[in-house]
mmCIF file of C-alpha atoms in Angstrom:
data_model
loop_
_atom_site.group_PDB
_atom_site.id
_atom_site.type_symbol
_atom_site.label_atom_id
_atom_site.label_comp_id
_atom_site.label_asym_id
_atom_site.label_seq_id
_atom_site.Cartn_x
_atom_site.Cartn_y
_atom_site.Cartn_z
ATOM 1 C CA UNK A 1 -19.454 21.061 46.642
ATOM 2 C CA UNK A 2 -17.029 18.147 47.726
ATOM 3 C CA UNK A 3 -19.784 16.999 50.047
ATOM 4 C CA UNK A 4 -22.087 16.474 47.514
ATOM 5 C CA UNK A 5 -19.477 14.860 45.027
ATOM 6 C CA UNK A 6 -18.677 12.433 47.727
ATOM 7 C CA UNK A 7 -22.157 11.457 48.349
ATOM 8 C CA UNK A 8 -22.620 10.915 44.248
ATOM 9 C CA UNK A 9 -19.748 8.990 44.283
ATOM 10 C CA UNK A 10 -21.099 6.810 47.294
ATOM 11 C CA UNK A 11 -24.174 6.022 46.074
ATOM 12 C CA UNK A 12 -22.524 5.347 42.322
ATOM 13 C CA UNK A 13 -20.599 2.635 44.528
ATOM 14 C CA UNK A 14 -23.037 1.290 45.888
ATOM 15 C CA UNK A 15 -25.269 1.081 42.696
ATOM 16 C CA UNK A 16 -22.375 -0.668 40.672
ATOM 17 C CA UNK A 17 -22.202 -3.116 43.666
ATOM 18 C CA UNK A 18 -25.523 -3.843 43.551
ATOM 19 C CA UNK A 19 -25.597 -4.269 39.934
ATOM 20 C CA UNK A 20 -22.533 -6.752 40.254
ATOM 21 C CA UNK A 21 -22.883 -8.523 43.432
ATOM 22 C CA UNK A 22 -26.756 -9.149 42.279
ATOM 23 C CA UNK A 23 -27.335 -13.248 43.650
ATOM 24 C CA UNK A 24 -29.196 -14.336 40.525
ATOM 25 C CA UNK A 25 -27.643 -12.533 37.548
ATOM 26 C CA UNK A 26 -24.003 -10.736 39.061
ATOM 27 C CA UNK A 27 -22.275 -13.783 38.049
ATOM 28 C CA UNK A 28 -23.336 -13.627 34.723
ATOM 29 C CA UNK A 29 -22.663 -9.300 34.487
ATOM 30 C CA UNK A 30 -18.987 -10.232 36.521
ATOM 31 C CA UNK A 31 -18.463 -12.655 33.576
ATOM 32 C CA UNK A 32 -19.511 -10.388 31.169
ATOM 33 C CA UNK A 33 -17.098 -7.489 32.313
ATOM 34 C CA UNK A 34 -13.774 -9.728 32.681
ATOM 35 C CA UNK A 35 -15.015 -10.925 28.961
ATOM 36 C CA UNK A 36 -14.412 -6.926 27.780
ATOM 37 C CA UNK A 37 -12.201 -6.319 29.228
ATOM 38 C CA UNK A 38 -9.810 -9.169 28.290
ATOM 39 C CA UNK A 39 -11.090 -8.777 24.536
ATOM 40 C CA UNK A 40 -9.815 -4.793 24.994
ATOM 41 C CA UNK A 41 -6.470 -6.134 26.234
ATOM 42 C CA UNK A 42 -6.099 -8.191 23.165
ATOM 43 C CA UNK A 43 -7.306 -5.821 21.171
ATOM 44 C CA UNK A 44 -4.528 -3.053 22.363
ATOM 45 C CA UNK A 45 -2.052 -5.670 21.591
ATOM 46 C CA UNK A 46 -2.541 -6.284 18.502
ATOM 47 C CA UNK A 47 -2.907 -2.889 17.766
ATOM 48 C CA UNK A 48 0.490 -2.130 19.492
ATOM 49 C CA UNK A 49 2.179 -5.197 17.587
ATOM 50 C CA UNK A 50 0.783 -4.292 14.056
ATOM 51 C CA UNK A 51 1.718 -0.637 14.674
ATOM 52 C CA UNK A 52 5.037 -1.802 15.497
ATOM 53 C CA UNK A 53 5.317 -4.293 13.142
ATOM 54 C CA UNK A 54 4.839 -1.893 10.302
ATOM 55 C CA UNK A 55 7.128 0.437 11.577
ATOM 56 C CA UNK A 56 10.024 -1.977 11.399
ATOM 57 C CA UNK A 57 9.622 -3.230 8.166
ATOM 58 C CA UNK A 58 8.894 0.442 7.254
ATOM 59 C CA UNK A 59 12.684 1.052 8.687
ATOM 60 C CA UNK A 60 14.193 -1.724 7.213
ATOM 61 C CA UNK A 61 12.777 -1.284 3.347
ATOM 62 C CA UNK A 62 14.456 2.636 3.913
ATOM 63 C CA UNK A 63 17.558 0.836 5.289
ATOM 64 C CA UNK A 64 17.556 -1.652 2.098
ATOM 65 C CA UNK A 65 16.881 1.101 -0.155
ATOM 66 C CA UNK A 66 19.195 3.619 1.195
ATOM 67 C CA UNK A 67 22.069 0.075 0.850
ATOM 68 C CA UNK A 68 20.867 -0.408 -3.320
ATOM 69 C CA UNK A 69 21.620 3.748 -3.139
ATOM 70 C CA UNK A 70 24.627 3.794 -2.327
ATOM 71 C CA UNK A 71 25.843 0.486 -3.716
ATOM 72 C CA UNK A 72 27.806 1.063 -7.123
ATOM 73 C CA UNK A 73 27.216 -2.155 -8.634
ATOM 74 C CA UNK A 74 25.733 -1.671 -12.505
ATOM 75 C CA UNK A 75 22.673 -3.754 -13.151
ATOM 76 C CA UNK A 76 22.648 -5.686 -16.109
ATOM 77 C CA UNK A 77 20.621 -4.778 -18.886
ATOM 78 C CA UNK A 78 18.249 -8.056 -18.466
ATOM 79 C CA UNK A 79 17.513 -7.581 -14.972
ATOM 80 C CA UNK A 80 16.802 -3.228 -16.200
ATOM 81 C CA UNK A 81 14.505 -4.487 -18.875
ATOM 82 C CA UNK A 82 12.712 -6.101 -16.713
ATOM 83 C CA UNK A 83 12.427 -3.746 -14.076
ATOM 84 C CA UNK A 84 11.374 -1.024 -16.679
ATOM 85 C CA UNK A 85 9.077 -3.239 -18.436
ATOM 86 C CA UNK A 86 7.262 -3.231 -14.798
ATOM 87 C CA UNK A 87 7.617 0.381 -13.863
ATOM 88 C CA UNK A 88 5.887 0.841 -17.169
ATOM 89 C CA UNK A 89 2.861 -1.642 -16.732
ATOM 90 C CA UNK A 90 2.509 1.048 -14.134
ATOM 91 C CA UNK A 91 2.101 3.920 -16.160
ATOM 92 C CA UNK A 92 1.026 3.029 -19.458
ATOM 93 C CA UNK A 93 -2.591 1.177 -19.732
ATOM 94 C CA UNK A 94 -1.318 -0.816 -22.585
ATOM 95 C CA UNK A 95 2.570 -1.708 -22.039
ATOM 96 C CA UNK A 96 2.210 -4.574 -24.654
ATOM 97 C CA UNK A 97 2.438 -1.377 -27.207
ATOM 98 C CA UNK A 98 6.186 -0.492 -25.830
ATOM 99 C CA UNK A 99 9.175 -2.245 -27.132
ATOM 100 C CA UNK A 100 11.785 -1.708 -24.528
ATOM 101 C CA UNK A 101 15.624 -2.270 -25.388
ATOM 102 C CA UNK A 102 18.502 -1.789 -23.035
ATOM 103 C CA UNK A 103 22.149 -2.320 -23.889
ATOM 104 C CA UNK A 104 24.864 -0.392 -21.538
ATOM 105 C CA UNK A 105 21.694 1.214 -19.038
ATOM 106 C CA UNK A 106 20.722 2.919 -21.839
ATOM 107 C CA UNK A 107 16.994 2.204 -22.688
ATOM 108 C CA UNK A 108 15.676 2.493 -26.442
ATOM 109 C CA UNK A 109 11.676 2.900 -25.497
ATOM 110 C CA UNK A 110 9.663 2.378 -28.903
ATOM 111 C CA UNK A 111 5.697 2.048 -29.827
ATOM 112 C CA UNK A 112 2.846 3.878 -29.877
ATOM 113 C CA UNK A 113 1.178 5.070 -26.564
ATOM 114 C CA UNK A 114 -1.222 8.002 -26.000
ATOM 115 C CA UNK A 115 -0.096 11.391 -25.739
ATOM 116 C CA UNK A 116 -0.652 11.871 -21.924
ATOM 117 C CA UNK A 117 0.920 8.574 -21.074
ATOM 118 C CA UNK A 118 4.143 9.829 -23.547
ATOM 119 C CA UNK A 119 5.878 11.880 -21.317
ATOM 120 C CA UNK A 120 5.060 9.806 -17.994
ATOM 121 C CA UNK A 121 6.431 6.884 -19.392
ATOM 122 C CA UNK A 122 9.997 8.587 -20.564
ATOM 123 C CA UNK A 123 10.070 10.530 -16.722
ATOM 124 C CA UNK A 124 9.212 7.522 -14.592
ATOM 125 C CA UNK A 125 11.545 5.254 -16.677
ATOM 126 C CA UNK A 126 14.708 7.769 -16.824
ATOM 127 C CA UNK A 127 14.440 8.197 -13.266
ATOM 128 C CA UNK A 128 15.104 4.884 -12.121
ATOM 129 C CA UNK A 129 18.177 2.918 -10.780
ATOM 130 C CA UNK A 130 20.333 1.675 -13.251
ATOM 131 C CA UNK A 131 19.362 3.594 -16.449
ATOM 132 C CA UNK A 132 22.204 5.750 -17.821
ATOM 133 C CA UNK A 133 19.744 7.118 -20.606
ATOM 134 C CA UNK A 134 17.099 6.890 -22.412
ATOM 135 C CA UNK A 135 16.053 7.012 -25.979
ATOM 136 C CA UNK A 136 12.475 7.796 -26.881
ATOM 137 C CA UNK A 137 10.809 6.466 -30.236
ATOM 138 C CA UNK A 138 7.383 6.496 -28.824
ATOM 139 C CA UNK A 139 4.877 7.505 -31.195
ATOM 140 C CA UNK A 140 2.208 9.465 -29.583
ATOM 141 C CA UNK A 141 -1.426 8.571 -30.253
ATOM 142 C CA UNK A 142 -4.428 11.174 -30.238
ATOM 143 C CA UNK A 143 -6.852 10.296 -27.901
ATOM 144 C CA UNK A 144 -9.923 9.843 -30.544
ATOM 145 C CA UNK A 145 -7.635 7.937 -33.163
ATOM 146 C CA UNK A 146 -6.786 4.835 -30.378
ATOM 147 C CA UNK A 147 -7.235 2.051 -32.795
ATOM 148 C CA UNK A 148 -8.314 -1.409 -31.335
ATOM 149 C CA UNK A 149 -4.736 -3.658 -29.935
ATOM 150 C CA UNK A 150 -4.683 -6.467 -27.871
ATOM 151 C CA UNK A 151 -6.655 -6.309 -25.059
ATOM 152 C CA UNK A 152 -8.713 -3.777 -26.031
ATOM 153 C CA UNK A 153 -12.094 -5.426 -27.064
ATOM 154 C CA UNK A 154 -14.401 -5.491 -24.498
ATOM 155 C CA UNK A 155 -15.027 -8.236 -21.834
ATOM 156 C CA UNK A 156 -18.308 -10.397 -22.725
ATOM 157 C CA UNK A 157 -19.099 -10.455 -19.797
ATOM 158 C CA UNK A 158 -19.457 -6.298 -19.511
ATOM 159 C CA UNK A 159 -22.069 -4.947 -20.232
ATOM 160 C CA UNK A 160 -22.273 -1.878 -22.710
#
């Protein structure tokens, strides 16, 4: 059996030779060969560099979160408004509707928003940073009885 692998092997040699060390077109397969393989080297690193790239800033976000954590420092009620304003442009399709109010990190949340978006909206916004409470005057909507708001007629240029 090892006879017969080493005579494989030989002639495999010698056929890849051949094929390489050809006089009219072995330059041109030699050439072709350091091309792939230098394009798989570069191709490794940047794999290897974006891989670790994202793992750092993945490490330093945690590190920067875990620092707001465990920093005591109130936020004002501005900078809150604003932040819930966005978390809510998140979870409600029309946060126009919502009137949001914060004095003290406690958050008055008032408007009309559908029924399924009601309790999203109170549970995303009460569990972020900086909100002491939050007080919910949201009228829910029935899903049939949406009347037409801002934003809602359709795009001319969408077909029906």
């Amino acid at each position: 059996m090892n006879t017969v692998f080493r005579l494989v092997a030989t002639f495999a040699a010698g056929a890849a030779a051949m094929y390489y060390l050809d006089p009219t077109v072995g330059r041109r397969r030699r050439a072709l060969a350091r091309d792939q393989a230098v394009s798989a080297c570069h191709d490794a690193e940047h794999f290897a560099r974006a891989k670790s790239k994202r793992a750092a800033d993945r490490v330093h976000g945690v590190l920067a979160e875990t620092r707001s954590r465990m920093a005591a420092q109130p936020v004002d009620d501005d900078r809150l408004q604003e932040r819930v304003r966005a978390k809510l442009g998140h979870v409600i399709d029309q946060s126009g509707a919502v009137e949001v109010k914060v004095h003290d990190g406690r958050v008055v949340l008032s408007g009309e928003v559908s029924e399924a978006e009601l309790e999203e909206a109170v549970r995303a916004v009460s569990a972020m940073r900086g909100v002491e409470g939050v007080e919910n005057r949201l009228s829910p909507i029935p899903r049939g009885d949406r009347s037409k708001g801002v934003g809602d007629e359709p795009s001319p240029n969408v077909p029906h």
